Coordinates of C-alpha atoms in Angstrom, one line a residue:
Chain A
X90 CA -93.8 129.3 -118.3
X91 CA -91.3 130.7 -115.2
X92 CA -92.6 134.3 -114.3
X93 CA -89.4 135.2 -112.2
X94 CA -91.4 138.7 -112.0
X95 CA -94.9 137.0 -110.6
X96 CA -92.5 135.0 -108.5
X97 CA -90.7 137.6 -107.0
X98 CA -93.5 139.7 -106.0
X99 CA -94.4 136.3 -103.7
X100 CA -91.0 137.9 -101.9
X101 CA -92.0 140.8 -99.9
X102 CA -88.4 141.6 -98.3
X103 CA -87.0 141.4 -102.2
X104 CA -89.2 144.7 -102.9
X105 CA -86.9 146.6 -100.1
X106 CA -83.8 149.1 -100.6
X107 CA -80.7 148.5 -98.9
X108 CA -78.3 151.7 -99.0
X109 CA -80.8 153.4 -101.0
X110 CA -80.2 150.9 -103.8
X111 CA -83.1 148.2 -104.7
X112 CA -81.7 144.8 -103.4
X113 CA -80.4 142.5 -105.6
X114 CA -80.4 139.4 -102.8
X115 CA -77.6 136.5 -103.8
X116 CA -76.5 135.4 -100.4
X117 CA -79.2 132.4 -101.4
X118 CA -76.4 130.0 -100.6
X119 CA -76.6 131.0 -96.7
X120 CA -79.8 131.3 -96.4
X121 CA -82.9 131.8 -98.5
X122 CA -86.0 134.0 -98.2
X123 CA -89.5 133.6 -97.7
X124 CA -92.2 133.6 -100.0
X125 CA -95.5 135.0 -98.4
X126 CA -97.1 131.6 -98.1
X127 CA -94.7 131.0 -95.3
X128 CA -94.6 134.1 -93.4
X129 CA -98.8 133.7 -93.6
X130 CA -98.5 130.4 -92.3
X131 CA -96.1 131.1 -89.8
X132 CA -98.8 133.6 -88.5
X133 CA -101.7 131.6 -89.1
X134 CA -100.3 129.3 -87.1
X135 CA -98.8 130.9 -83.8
X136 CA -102.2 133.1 -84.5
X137 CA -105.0 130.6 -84.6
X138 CA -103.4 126.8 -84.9
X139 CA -100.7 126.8 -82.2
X140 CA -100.4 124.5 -79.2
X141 CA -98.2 122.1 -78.0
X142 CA -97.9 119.1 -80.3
X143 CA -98.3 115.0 -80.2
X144 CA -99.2 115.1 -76.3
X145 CA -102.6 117.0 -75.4
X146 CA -106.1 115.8 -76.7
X147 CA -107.7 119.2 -76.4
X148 CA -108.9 120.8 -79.8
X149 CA -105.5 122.7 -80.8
X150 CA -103.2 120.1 -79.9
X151 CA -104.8 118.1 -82.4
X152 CA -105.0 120.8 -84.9
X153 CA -101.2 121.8 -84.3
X154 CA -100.4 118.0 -84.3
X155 CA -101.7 117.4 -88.2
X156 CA -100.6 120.5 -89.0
X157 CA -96.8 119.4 -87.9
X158 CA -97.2 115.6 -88.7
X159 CA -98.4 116.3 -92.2
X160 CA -95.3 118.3 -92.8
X161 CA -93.9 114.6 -92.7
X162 CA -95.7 113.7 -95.6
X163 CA -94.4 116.6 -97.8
X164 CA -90.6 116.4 -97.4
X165 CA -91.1 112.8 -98.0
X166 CA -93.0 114.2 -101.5
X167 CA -90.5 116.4 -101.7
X168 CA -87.5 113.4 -101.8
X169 CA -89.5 111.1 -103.0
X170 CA -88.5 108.9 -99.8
X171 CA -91.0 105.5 -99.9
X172 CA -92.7 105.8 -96.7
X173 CA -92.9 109.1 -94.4
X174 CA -91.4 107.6 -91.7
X175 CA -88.2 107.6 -93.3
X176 CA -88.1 111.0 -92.1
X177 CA -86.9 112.4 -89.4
X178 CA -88.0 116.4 -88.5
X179 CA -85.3 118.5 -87.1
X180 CA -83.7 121.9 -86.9
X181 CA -81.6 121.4 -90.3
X182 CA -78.7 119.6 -91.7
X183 CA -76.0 120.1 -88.7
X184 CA -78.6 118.5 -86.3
X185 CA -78.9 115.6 -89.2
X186 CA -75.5 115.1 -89.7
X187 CA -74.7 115.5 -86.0
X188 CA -77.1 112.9 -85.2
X189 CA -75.7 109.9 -87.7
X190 CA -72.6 110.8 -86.1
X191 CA -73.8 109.8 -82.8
X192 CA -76.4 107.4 -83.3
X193 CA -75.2 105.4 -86.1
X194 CA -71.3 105.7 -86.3
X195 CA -70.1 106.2 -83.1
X196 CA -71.4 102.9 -82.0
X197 CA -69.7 100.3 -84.9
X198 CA -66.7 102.3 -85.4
X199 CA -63.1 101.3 -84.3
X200 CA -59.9 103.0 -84.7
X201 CA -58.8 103.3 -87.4
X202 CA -61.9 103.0 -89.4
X203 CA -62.3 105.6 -92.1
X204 CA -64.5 108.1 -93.0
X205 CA -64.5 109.3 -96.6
X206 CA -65.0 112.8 -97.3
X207 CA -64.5 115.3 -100.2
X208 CA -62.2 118.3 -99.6
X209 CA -65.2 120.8 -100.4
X210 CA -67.5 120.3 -97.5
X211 CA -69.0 122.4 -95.3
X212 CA -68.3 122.4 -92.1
X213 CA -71.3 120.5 -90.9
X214 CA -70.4 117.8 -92.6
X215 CA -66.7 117.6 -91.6
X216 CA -67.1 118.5 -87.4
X217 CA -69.1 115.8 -86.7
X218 CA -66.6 113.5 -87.8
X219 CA -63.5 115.4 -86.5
X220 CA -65.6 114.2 -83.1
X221 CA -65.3 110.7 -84.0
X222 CA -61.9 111.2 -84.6
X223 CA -61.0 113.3 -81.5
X224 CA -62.8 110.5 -79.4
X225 CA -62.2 107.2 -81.1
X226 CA -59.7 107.5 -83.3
X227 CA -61.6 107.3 -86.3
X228 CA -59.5 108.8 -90.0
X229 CA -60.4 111.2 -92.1
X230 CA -60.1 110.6 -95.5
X231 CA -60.1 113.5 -98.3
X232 CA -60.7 113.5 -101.6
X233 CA -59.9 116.5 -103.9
X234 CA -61.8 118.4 -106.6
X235 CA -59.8 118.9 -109.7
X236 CA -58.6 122.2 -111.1
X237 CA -61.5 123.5 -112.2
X238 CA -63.4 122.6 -109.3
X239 CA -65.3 119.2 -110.4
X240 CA -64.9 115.9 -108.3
X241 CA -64.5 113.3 -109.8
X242 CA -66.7 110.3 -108.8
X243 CA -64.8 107.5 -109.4
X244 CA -61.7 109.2 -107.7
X245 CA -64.3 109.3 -104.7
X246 CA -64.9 105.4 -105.4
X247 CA -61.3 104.8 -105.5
X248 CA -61.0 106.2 -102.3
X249 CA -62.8 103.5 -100.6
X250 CA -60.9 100.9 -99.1
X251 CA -61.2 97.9 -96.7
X252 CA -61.1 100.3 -93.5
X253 CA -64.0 102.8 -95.2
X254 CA -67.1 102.5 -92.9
X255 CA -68.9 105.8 -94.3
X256 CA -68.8 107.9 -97.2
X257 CA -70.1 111.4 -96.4
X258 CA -70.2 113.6 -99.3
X259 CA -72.0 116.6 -100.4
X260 CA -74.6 116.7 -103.1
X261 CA -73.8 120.4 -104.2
X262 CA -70.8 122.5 -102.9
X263 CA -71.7 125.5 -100.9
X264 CA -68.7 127.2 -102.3
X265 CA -67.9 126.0 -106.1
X266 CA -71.4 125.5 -107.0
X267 CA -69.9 122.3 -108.1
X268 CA -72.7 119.2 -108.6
X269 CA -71.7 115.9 -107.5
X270 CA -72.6 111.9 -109.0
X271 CA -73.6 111.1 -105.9
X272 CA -76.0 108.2 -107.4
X273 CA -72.5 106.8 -108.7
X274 CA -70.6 107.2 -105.9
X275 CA -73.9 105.2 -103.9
X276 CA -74.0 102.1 -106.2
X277 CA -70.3 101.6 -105.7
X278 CA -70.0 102.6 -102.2
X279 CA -73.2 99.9 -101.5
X280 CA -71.4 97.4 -103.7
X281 CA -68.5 97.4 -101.4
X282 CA -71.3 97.4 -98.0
X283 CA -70.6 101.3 -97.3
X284 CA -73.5 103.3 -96.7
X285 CA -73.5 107.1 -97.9
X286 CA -74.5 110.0 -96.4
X287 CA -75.5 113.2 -98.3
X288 CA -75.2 116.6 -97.3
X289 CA -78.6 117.7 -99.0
X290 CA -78.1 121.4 -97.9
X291 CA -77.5 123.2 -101.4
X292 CA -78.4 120.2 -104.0
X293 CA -81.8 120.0 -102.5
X294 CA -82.2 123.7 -103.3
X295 CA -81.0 123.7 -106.7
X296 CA -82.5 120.5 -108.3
X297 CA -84.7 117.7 -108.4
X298 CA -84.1 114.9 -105.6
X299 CA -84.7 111.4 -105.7
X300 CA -83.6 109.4 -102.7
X301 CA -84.6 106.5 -103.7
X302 CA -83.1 107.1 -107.4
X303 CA -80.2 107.9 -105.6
X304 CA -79.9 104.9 -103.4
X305 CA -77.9 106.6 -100.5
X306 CA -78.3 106.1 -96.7
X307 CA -78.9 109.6 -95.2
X308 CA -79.8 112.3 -97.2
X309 CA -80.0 115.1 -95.2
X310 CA -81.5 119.2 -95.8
X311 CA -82.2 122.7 -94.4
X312 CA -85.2 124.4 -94.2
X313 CA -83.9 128.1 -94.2
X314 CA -82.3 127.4 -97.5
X315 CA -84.7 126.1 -99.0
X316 CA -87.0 129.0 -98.8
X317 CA -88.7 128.0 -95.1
X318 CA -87.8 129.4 -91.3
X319 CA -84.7 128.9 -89.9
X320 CA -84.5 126.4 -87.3
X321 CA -86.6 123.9 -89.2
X322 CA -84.8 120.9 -91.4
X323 CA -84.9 117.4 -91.7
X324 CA -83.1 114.0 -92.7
X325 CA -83.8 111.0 -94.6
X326 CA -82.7 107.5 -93.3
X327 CA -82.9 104.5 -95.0
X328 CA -85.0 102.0 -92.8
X329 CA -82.0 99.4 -92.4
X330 CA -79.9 102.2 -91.0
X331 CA -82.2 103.4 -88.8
X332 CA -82.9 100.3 -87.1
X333 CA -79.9 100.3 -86.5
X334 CA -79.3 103.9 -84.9
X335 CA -79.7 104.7 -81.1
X336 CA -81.0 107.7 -80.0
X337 CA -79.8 111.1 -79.5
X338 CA -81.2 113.4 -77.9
X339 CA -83.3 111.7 -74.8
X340 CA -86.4 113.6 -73.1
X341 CA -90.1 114.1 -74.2
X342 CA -92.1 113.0 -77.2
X343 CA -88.9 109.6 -77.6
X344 CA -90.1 107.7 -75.2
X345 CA -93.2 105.1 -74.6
X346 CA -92.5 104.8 -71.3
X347 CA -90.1 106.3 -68.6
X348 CA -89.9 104.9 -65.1
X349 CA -87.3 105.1 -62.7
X350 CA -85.9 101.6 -63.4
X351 CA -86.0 101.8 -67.3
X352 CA -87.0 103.7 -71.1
X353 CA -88.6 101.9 -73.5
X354 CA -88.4 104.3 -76.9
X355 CA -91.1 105.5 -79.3
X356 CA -91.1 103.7 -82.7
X357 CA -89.2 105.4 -84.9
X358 CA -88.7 108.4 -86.7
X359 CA -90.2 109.2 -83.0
X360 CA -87.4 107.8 -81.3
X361 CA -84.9 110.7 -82.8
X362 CA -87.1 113.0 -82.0
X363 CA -87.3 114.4 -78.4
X364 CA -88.8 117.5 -77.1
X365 CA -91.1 120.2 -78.2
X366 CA -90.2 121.0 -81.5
X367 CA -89.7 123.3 -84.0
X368 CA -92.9 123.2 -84.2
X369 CA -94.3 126.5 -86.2
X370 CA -90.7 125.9 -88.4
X371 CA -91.5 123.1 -89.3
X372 CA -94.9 123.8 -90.4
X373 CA -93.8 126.9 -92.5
X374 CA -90.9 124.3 -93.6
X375 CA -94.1 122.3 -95.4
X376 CA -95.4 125.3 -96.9
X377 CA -92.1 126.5 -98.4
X378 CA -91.7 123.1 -99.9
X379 CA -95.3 122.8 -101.1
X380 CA -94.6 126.3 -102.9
X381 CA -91.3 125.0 -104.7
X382 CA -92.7 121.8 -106.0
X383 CA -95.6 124.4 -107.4
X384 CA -93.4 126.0 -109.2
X385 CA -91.9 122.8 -110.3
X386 CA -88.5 121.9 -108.9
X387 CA -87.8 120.9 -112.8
X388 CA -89.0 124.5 -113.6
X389 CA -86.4 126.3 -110.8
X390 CA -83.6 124.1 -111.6
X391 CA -83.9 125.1 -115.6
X392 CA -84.8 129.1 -114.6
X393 CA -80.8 128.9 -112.1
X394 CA -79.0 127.2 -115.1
X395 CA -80.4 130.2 -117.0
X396 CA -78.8 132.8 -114.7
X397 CA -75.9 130.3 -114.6
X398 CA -74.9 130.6 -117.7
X399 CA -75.6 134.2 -118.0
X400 CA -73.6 135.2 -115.2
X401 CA -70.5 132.4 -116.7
X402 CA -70.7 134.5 -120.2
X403 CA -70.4 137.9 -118.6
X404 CA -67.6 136.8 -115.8
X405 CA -65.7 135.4 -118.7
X406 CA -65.5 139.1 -119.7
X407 CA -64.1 140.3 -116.6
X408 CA -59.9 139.7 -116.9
X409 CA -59.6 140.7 -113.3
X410 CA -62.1 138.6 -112.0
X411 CA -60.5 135.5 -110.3
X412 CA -63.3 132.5 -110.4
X413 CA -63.2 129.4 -108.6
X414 CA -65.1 126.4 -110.1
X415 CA -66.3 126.0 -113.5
X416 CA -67.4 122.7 -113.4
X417 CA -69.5 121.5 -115.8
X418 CA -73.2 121.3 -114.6
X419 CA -72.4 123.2 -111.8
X420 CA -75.0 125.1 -109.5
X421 CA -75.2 129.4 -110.3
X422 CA -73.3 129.4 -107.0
X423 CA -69.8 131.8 -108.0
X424 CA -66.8 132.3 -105.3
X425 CA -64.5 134.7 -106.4
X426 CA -61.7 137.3 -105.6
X427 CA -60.2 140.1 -107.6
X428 CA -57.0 140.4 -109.2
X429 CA -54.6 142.9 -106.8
X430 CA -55.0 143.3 -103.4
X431 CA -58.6 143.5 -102.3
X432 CA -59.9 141.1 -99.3
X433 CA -63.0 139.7 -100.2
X434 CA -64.8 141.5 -97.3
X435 CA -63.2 144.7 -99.0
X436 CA -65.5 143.8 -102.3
X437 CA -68.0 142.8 -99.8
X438 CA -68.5 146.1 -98.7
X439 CA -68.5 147.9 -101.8
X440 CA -71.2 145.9 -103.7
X441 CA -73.5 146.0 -100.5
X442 CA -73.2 149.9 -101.2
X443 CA -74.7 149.2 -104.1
X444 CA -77.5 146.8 -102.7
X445 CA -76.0 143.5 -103.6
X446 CA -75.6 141.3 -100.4
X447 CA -73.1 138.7 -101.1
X448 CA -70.9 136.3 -98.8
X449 CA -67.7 137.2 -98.0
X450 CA -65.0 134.7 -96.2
X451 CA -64.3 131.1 -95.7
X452 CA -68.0 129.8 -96.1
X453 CA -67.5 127.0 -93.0
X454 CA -65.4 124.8 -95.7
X455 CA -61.8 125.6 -94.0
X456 CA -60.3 122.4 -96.0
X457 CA -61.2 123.8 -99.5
X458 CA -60.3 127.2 -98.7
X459 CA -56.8 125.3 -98.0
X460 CA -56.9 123.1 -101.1
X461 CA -57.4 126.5 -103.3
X462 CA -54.7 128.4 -101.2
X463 CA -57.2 131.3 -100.5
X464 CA -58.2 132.4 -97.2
X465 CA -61.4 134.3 -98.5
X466 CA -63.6 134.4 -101.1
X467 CA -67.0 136.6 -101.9
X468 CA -69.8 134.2 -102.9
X469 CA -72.8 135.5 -105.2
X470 CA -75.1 132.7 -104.9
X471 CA -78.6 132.3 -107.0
X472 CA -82.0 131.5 -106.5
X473 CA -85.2 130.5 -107.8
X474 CA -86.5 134.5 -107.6
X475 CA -83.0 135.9 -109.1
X476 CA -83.0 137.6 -112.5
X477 CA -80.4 138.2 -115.3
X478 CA -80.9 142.2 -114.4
X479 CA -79.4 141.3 -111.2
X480 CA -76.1 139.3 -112.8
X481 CA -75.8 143.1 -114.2
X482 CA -76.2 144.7 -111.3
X483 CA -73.6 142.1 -109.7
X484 CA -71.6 143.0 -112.4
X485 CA -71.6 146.9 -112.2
X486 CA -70.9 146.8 -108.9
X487 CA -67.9 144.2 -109.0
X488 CA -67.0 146.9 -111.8
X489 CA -67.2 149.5 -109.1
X490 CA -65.0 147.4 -106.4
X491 CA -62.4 147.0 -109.4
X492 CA -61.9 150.5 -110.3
X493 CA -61.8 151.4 -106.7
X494 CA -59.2 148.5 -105.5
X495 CA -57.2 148.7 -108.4
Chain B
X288 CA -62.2 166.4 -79.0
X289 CA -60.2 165.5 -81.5
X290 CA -56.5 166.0 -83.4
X291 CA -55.3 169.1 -85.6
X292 CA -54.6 165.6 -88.6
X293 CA -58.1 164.2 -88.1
X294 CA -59.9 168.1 -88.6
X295 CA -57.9 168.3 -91.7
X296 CA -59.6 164.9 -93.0
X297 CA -63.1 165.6 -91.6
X298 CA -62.3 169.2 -93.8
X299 CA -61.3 166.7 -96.6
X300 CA -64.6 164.9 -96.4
X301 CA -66.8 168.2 -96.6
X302 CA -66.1 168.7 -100.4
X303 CA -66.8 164.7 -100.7
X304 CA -70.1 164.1 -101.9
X305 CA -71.2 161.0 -101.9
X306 CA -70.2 157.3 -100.5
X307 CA -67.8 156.2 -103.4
X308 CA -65.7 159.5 -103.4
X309 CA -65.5 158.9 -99.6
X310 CA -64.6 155.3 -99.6
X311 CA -61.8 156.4 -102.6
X312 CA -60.7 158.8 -100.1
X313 CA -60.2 156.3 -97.4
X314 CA -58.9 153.6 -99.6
X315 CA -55.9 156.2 -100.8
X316 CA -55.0 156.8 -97.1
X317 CA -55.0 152.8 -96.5
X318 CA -52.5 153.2 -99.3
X319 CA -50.3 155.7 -98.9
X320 CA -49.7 154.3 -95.0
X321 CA -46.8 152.5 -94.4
X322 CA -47.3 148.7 -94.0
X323 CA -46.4 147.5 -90.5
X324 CA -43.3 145.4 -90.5
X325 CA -43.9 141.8 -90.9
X326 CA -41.7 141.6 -87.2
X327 CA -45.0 143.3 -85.5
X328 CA -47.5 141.0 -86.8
X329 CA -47.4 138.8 -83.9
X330 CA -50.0 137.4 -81.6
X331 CA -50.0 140.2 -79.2
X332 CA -50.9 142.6 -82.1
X333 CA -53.2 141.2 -83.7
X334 CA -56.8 142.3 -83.0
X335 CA -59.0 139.2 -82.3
X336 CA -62.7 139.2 -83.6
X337 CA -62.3 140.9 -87.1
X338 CA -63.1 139.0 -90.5
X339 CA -60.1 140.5 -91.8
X340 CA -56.7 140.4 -90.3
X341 CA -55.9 143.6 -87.9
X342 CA -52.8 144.4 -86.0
X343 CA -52.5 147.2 -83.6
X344 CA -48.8 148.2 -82.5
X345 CA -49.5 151.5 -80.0
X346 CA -46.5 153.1 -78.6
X347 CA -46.5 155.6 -75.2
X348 CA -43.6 157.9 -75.2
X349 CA -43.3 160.9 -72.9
X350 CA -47.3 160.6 -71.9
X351 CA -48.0 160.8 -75.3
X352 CA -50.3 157.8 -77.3
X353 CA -49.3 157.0 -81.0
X354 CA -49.9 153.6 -83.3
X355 CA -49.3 152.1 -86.4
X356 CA -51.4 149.2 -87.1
X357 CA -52.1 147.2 -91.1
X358 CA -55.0 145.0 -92.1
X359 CA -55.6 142.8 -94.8
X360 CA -58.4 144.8 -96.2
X361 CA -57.7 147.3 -97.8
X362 CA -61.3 149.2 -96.3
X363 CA -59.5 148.2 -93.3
X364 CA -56.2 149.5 -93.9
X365 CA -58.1 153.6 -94.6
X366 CA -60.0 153.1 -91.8
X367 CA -57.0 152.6 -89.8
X368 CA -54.8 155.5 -91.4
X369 CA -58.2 157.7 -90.0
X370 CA -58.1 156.2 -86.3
X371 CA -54.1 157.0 -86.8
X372 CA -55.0 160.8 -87.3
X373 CA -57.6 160.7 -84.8
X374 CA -55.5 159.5 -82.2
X375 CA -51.7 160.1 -82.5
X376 CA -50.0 162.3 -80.9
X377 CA -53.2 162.6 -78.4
X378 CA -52.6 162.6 -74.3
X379 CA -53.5 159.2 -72.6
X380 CA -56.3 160.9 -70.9
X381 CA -57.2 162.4 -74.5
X382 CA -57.4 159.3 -76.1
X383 CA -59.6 157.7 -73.3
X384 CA -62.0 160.4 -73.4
X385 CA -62.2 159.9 -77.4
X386 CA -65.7 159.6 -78.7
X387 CA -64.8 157.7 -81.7
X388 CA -68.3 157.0 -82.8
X389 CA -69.8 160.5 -82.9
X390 CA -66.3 161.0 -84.6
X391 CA -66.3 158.4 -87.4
X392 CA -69.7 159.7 -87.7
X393 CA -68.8 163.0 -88.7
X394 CA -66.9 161.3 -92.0
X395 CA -70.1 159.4 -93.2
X396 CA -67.9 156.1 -91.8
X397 CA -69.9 155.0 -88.2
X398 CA -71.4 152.1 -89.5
X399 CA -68.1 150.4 -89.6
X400 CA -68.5 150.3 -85.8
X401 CA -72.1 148.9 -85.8
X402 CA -72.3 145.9 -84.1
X403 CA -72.6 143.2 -87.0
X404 CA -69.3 144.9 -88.7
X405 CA -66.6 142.1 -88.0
X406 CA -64.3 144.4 -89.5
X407 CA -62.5 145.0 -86.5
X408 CA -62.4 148.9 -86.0
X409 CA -64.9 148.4 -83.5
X410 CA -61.9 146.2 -81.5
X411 CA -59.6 147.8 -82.3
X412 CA -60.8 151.1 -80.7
X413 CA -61.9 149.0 -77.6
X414 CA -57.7 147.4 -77.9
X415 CA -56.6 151.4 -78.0
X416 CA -58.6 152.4 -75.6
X417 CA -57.7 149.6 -73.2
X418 CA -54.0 150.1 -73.9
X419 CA -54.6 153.9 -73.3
X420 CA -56.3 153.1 -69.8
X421 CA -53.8 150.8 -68.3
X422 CA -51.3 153.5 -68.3
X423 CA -52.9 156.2 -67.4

């Protein structure tokens, strides 16, 4: 049974006011926040566990060390990844993607080679590859949702041709909500010898992950949105890709040995990991995922398609309400404007009067703002601890912005 | 010290009692401005670092500062039919000396110049008050 009330009191911010109004908190979609297991832990650990990690052999550096290490362990749970050093620790999914970009494409690909990409991605998974392009004169290739805001998968695996060296796609758009087949798209990307890397960053938060089920190459996610500290995340990589990747970032905790002639390089996932970490992140990263798969990741995914439909059936009542993406399936992330002349930071402002913290504007995915001829949009998205009462109060507040717009 | 136009709105705002009359208020007087012509919204008008769209198109005539500016945003828009009041018709000196803050503040409406607002009003005081001080 899903208590969203027993849950939510593990949320201490989500007992707060904001303007005098109890906060109704759907700005999931940028970042999450934190049960009490993770702000404890976080203390716990800069409190009693904290040192310096994988280098001294005093008493705390060991502790801090299996604390950090066996975070490891649990996002490999977590993605059900074969071995836990498939997984490299970093500070999210723009380090992750930034680093394949780097270590693994910008060292086989030629000019002209393409990179496939759907037109819905976030920005973090579209930069990387502009650098490629910038630098090498590697193409972009796009592929487009469809009207109502699906992508179809085998117009993705239509889009690979001869010259595609990399599909990069996202699991779950941070805009449309919109899930994608990326277990489809795999098989016949890897049929064709083109590895895949997913952008983990919403689909991670929203449902069950298999990476082996999947089949892809990278699979990368975010610990801030997934209910642990900012600047804590981490990628998957298949072992055959990473034995193929260089480094990226050089310095302390990558190498075996440094002298002034030469670098020999820690085994990997080591090798892609240099400097002092995130290291308290990371460990609150482990807690925030222990304390999703205790609630069942089955269970939170169910509990969102809930409010999902919920929210769908009262929107649908709304005439003035202009809704982007109704896929089927689709995540209880909503963009939308309203009909007349309000700016979606105008509607912004008016339901954060009323406690409800949305996102208002482009949402780092430029190319789909462009493909669905808005510049803005306000974004109401969901989490595991959100309630129908606050679709209502979403509701009587868009209500509000309506009357006062119109 | 502030214009005869922008007493008459702070006198409007007494009788307005709480945050949605207010915002109706300055809504209405993003309406009833006129639009800036489409020949003005250039890049040297335009107010860079707001989430919205702002243009600014100030005016000096006979030692005297005036603007008309338009946003995107219709929050926007009010706030800049206020600053209009506020300002227009002021002396250059006036207009620098300005505390717009402790003004705004006296509607209920400051904390559109707090510092995570990307609405631009907090620009595009520091683009009037620039404009102001190069001619003075």
């Amino acid at each position: 049974m899903y208590d969203v009330e027993k849950i939510r009191a593990d949320f201490p911010i989500l007992a707060r006011e904001v303007n005098g109004k109890p906060l109704t908190y759907l700005d999931n979609g940028a970042s999450a926040q934190k049960p009490k297991v993770v702000i404890d832990a976080i203390n716990q650990a800069y409190s009693q566990e904290y040192s310096n990690v994988h280098r001294g052999l005093h008493y705390l550096s060991n502790l801090a060390t299996e604390k950090y290490e066996a975070v490891r362990g649990v996002i490999a749970k977590f993605l059900n990844a074969a071995d836990e050093n498939h997984i490299v620790l970093n500070s999210g999914t723009t380090e992750g993607i930034n680093m394949v970009a780097y270590s693994w494409a910008m060292p086989r690909l030629e000019p002209g080679d393409e990179i496939l990409l759907s037109v819905m991605e976030h920005h973090a998974n579209i930069v990387p590859w502009h650098f490629l392009r910038e630098r090498q004169g590697v193409v972009l290739k796009w592929v487009d949702t469809a009207a109502d805001g699906s992508l179809d998968p085998q117009a993705v695996i239509d889009a690979i041709g001869p010259k595609t060296k990399l599909v990069a796609i996202t699991q779950c758009s941070n805009v449309l909500g919109t899930v994608v087949d990326v277990k489809s798209i795999t098989k016949a990307a890897h049929e064709q010898g083109v590895p895949v890397l997913v952008d983990g960053s919403q689909g991670a938060v929203h449902m069950p992950v298999d990476v082996q089920d999947i089949g892809c190459d990278f699979y990368a996610i975010t610990g801030h949105k997934l209910y642990g500290p900012s600047g804590s995340g981490a990628i998957y990589i298949h072992p055959d890709r990473m034995k193929e990747m260089r480094p990226f970032l050089g310095g302390g905790d990558m190498i075996k040995e440094v002298s002034k002639d030469q670098v020999v390089y820690n085994d990997p996932p080591m090798k892609f990991e240099a400097g002092t970490p995130g290291i308290v992140q990371t460990i609150g990263f482990g807690v925030a995922l222990d304390y999703m798969m205790s609630l069942g990741m089955e269970n939170i995914a169910a509990h969102e398609a809930s409010l999902r439909d919920y929210a769908q059936a009262k929107f649908s009542g709304l005439n003035w309400l202009n809704l982007q993406g109704r896929a089927q399936g689709k995540a209880a992330i909503f963009s939308f404007t309203l009909e007349g002349a309000a700016h979606a930071h105008d509607i912004s402002t008016i339901l954060d009067k009323k406690g409800v913290a949305v996102r208002a504007g482009h949402h780092c995915a430029g190319p789909l703002m462009e493909h669905l001829g808005v510049s803005a949009t306000c974004r109401a998205s969901f989490g595991l601890y959100n309630t129908t009462a606050e679709v209502d109060q979403l509701i009587e507040a868009l209500e509000l912005a309506h009357e006062l717009f119109a | 010290m502030a214009s005869a136009a922008f007493e008459e709105i702070v006198e409007d705002f007494e009788f307005l009692e709480d945050w949605e009359d207010r915002y109706r208020h300055v809504i209405e007087q993003g309406k009833a401005m006129a639009p800036l012509e489409d020949a003005l919204k250039v890049p040297a008008t335009k107010v860079d670092g707001c989430a919205s769209q702002v243009w600014l198109h100030p005016v000096i005539e006979g030692g005297k500062f005036h603007f008309d500016g338009d946003s995107d945003a219709l929050i926007v828009r009010g706030l800049i039919a206020v600053l209009r009041c506020l300002y227009n018709g002021l002396t250059l000196a006036e207009v620098v000396a300005v505390d717009a803050r402790s003004e705004l503040e006296r509607l209920g409406l400051n904390e559109h110049l707090s510092a995570q607002r990307s609405n631009g009003v907090r620009a595009m005081i520091e683009r009037i008050r620039e404009t102001a001080a190069a001619q003075l």
